[in-house]
CSV table of C-alpha atoms in Angstrom, one decimal:
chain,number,residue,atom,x,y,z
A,1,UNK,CA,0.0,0.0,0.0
A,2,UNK,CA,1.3,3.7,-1.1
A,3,UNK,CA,0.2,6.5,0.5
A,4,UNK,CA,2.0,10.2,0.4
A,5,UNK,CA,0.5,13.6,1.5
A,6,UNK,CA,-0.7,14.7,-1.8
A,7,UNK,CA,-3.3,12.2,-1.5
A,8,UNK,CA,-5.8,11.0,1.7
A,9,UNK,CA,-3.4,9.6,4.4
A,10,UNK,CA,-5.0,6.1,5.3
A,11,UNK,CA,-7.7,6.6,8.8
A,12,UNK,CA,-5.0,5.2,11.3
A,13,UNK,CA,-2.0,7.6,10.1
A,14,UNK,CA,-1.0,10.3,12.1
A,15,UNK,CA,-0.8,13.7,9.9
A,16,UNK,CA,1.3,15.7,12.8
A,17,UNK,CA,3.7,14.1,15.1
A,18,UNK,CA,6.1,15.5,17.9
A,19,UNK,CA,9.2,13.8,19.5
A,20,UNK,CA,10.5,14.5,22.6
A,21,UNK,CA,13.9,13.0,23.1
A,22,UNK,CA,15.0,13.5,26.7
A,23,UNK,CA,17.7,11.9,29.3
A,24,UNK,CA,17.0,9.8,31.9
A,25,UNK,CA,19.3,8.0,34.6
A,26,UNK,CA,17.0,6.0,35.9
A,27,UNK,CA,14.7,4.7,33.1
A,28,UNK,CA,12.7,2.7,35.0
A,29,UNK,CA,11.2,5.1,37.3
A,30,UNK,CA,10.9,7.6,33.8
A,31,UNK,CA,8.9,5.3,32.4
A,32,UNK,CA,6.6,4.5,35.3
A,33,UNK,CA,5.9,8.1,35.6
A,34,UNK,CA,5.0,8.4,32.2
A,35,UNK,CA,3.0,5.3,32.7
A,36,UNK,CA,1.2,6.5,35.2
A,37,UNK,CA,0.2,9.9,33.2
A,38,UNK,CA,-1.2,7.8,30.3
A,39,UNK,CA,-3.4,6.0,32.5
A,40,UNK,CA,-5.1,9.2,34.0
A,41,UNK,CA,-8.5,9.2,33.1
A,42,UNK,CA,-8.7,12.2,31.3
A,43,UNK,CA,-5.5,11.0,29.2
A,44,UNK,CA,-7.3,7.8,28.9
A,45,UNK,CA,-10.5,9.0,27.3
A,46,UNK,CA,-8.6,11.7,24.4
A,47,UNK,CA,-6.8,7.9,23.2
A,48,UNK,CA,-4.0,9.3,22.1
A,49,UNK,CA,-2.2,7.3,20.5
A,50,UNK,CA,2.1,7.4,21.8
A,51,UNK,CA,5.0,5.2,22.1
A,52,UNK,CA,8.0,5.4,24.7
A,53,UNK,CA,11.1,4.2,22.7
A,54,UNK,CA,14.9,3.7,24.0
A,55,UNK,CA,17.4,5.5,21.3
A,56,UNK,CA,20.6,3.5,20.7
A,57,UNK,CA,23.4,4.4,18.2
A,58,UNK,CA,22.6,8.5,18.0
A,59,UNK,CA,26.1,9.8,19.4
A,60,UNK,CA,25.5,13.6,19.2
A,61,UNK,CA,23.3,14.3,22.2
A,62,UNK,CA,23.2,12.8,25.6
A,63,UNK,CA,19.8,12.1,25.1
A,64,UNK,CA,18.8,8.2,26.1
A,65,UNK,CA,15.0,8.0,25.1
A,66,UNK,CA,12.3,9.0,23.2
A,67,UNK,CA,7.9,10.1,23.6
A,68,UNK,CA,6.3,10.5,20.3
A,69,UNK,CA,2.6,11.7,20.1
A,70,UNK,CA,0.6,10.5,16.5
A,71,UNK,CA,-1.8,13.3,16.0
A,72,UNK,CA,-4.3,12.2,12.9
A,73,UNK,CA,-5.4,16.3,12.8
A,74,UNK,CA,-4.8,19.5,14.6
A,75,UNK,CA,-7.7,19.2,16.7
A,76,UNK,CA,-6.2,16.2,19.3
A,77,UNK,CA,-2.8,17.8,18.7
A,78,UNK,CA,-4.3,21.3,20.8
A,79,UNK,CA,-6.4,18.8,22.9
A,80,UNK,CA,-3.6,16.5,23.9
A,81,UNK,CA,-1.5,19.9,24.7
A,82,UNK,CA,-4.1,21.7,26.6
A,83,UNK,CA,-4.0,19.1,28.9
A,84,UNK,CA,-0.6,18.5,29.1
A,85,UNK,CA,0.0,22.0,30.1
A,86,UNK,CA,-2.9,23.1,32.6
A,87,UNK,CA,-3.8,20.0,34.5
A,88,UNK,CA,-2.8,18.5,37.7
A,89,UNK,CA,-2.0,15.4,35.9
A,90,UNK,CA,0.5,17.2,33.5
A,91,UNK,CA,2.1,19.1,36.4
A,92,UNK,CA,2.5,16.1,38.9
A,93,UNK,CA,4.4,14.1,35.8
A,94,UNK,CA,6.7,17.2,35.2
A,95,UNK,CA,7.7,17.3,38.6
A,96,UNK,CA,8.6,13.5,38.7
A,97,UNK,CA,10.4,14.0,36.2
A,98,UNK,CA,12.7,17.4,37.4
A,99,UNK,CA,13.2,15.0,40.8
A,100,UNK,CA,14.6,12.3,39.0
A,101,UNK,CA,17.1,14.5,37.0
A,102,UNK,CA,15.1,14.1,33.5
A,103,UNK,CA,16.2,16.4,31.1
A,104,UNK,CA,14.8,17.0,27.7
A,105,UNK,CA,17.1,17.6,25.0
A,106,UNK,CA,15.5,17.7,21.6
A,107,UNK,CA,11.9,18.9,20.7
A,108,UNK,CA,10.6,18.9,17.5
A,109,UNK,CA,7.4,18.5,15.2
A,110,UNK,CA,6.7,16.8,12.4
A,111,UNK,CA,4.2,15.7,9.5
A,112,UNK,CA,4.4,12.9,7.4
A,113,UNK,CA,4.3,13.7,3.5
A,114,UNK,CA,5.0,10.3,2.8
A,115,UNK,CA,4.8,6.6,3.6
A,116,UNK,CA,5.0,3.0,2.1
A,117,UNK,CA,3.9,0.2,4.5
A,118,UNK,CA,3.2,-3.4,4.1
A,119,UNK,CA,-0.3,-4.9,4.3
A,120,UNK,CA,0.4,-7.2,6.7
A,121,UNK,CA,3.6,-5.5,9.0
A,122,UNK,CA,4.8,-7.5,11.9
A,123,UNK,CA,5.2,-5.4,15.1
A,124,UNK,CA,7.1,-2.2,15.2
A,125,UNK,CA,9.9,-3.3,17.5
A,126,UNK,CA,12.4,-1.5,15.9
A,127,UNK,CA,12.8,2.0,13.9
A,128,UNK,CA,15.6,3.3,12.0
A,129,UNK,CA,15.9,7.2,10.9
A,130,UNK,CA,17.8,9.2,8.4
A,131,UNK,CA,17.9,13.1,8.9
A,132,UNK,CA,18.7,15.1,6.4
A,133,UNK,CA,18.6,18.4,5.0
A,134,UNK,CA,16.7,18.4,2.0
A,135,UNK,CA,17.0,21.5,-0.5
A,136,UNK,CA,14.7,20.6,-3.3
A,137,UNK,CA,11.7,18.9,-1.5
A,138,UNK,CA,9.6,18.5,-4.7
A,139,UNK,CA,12.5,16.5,-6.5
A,140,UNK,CA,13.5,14.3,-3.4
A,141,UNK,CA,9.9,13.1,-3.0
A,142,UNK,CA,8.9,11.6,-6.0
A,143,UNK,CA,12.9,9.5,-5.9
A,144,UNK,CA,12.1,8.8,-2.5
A,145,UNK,CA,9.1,7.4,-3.5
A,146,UNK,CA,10.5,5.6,-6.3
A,147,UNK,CA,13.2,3.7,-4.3
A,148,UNK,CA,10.6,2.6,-1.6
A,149,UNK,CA,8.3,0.9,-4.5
A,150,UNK,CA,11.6,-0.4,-6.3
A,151,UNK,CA,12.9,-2.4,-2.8
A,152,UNK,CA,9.1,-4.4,-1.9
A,153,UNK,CA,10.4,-7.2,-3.9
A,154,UNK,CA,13.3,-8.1,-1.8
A,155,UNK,CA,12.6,-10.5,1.2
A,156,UNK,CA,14.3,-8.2,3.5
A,157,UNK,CA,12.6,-5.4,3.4
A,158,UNK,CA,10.9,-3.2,6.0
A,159,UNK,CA,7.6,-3.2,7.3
A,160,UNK,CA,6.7,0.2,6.2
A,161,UNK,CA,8.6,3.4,5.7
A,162,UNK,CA,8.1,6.6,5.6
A,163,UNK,CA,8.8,10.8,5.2
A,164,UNK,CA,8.5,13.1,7.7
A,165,UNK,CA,9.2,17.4,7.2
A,166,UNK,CA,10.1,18.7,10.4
A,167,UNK,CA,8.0,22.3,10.7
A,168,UNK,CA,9.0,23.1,14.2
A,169,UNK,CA,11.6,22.4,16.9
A,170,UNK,CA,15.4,22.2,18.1
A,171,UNK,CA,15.8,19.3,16.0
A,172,UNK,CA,19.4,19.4,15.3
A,173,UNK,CA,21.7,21.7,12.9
A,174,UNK,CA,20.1,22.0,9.4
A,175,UNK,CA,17.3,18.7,9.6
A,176,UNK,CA,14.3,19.3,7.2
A,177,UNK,CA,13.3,15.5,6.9
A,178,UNK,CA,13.8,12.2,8.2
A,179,UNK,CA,13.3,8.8,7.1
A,180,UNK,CA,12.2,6.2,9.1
A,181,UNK,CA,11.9,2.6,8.5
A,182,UNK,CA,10.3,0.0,10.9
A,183,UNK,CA,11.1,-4.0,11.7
A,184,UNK,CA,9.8,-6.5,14.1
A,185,UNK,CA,13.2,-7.5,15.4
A,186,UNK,CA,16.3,-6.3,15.4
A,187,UNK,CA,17.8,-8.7,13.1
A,188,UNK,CA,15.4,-8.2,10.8
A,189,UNK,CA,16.6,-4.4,10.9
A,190,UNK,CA,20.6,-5.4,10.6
A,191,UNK,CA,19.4,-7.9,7.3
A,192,UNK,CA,18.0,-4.4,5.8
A,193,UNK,CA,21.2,-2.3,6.6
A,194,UNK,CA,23.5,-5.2,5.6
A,195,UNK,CA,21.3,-5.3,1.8
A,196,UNK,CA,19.6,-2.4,1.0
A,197,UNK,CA,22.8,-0.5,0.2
A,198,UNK,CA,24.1,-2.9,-2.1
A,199,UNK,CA,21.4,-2.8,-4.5
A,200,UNK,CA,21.1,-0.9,-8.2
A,201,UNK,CA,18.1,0.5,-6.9
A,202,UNK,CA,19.9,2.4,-4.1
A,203,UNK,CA,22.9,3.1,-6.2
A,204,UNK,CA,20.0,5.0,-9.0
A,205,UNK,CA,18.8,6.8,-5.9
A,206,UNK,CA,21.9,7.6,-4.7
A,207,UNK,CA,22.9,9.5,-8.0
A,208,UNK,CA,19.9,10.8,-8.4
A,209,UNK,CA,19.0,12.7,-5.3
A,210,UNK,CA,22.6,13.7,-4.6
A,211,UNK,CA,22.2,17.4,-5.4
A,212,UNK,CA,18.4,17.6,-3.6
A,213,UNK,CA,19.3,16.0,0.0
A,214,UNK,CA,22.2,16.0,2.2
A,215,UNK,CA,22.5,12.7,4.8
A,216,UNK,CA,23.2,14.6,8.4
A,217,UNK,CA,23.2,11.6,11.3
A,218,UNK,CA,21.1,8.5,11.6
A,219,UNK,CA,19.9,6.2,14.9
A,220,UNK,CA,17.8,2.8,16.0
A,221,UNK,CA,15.3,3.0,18.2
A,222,UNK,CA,13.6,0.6,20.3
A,223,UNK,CA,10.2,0.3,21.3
A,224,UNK,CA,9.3,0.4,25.0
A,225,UNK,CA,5.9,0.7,25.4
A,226,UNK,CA,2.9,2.1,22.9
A,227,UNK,CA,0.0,3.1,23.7
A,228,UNK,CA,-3.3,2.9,21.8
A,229,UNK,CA,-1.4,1.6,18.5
A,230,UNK,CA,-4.1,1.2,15.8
């Protein structure tokens, strides 16, 4: 199934997203707090749906995890905020989280303009990201999108990928877009990164998109906990 944000994004895709990438010492009790906001009753009823990821292999910041929010409109995106940012709820969590030494080091906000992802994708264990800087966003697309069709033949594929613009946030120096790509185990990830590469299709993309994008840093992620997935 091909989807990109010049058409309708399917009903269960998120249109805005935002990433909070923070550091933690003592992950356990991070993620109970955070656990223990999800589950307030008001947070309960907006089901939003979020997932609590561990980031391995990003060297430029000290930060050890991730929360990322899938908003399908703007509406449950000021919702979701509102809350967050008046309630007793929010405030109790934000306190935790100052006592335990929690701090966040990247914000941002994205939007997906694009996505490719298998009718029948195992679980979304694991996601890898490319940033980049992209200068001519209306000749990257359509290559991007051409790769990600070319590669569904190949037994090692992902699960789904996808584009994200970045429209707000200390994201890093220069990031306009990232590409993520999502596996149900970590070796299934590795078999991607050993192949995907080596192929004529990436060495065409590669030549291709070399004067519209510029490749900036790239990480794993692992998937702690989600709520709500649909």
């Amino acid at each position: 199934m091909f989807v990109s944000f010049a058409d309708e994004l399917p009903a269960n895709f998120s249109k805005y997203q935002t990433h909070y990438a923070f550091k933690c010492d003592h992950a356990e009790k991070c993620a109970a707090a955070f656990d223990k906001y999800m589950n307030t009753p008001e947070v309960k009823a907006m089901n939003l749906e979020v997932d609590l990821y561990a980031l391995e292999h990003q060297g430029w910041n000290e930060a050890t995890h991730q929360v990322s929010y899938y908003y399908k409109d703007a509406n449950e995106y000021a919702m979701a905020g509102n809350f967050y940012s008046t309630s007793k709820a929010g405030l109790t969590f934000r306190n935790t989280m100052n006592k335990l030494g929690a701090e966040i080091i990247m914000s941002s906000m994205t939007r997906h303009i694009a996505a490719n992802v298998s009718d029948n994708p195992g679980s979304e264990l694991v996601t890898v990201n490319w940033d980049m800087n992209v200068s001519n966003p209306v000749e990257f697309l359509p290559l991007w999108i051409e790769l990600s069709k070319s590669t569904e033949k190949y037994d090692w594929n992902a699960d789904g990928c996808g584009v994200q613009q970045h429209i707000l946030g200390n994201n890093g120096n220069g990031i306009t877009h990232n590409v993520w790509c999502v596996f149900s185990s970590p070796q299934a990830a590795l078999s991607f990164l050993d192949n995907y590469i080596a192929t004529p299709e990436f060495a065409e993309y590669s030549t291709k998109v070399g004067d519209h994008r510029t490749f900036l840093r790239s990480h794993m992620s692992f998937l702690l906990k989600e709520y709500n997935p649909d």
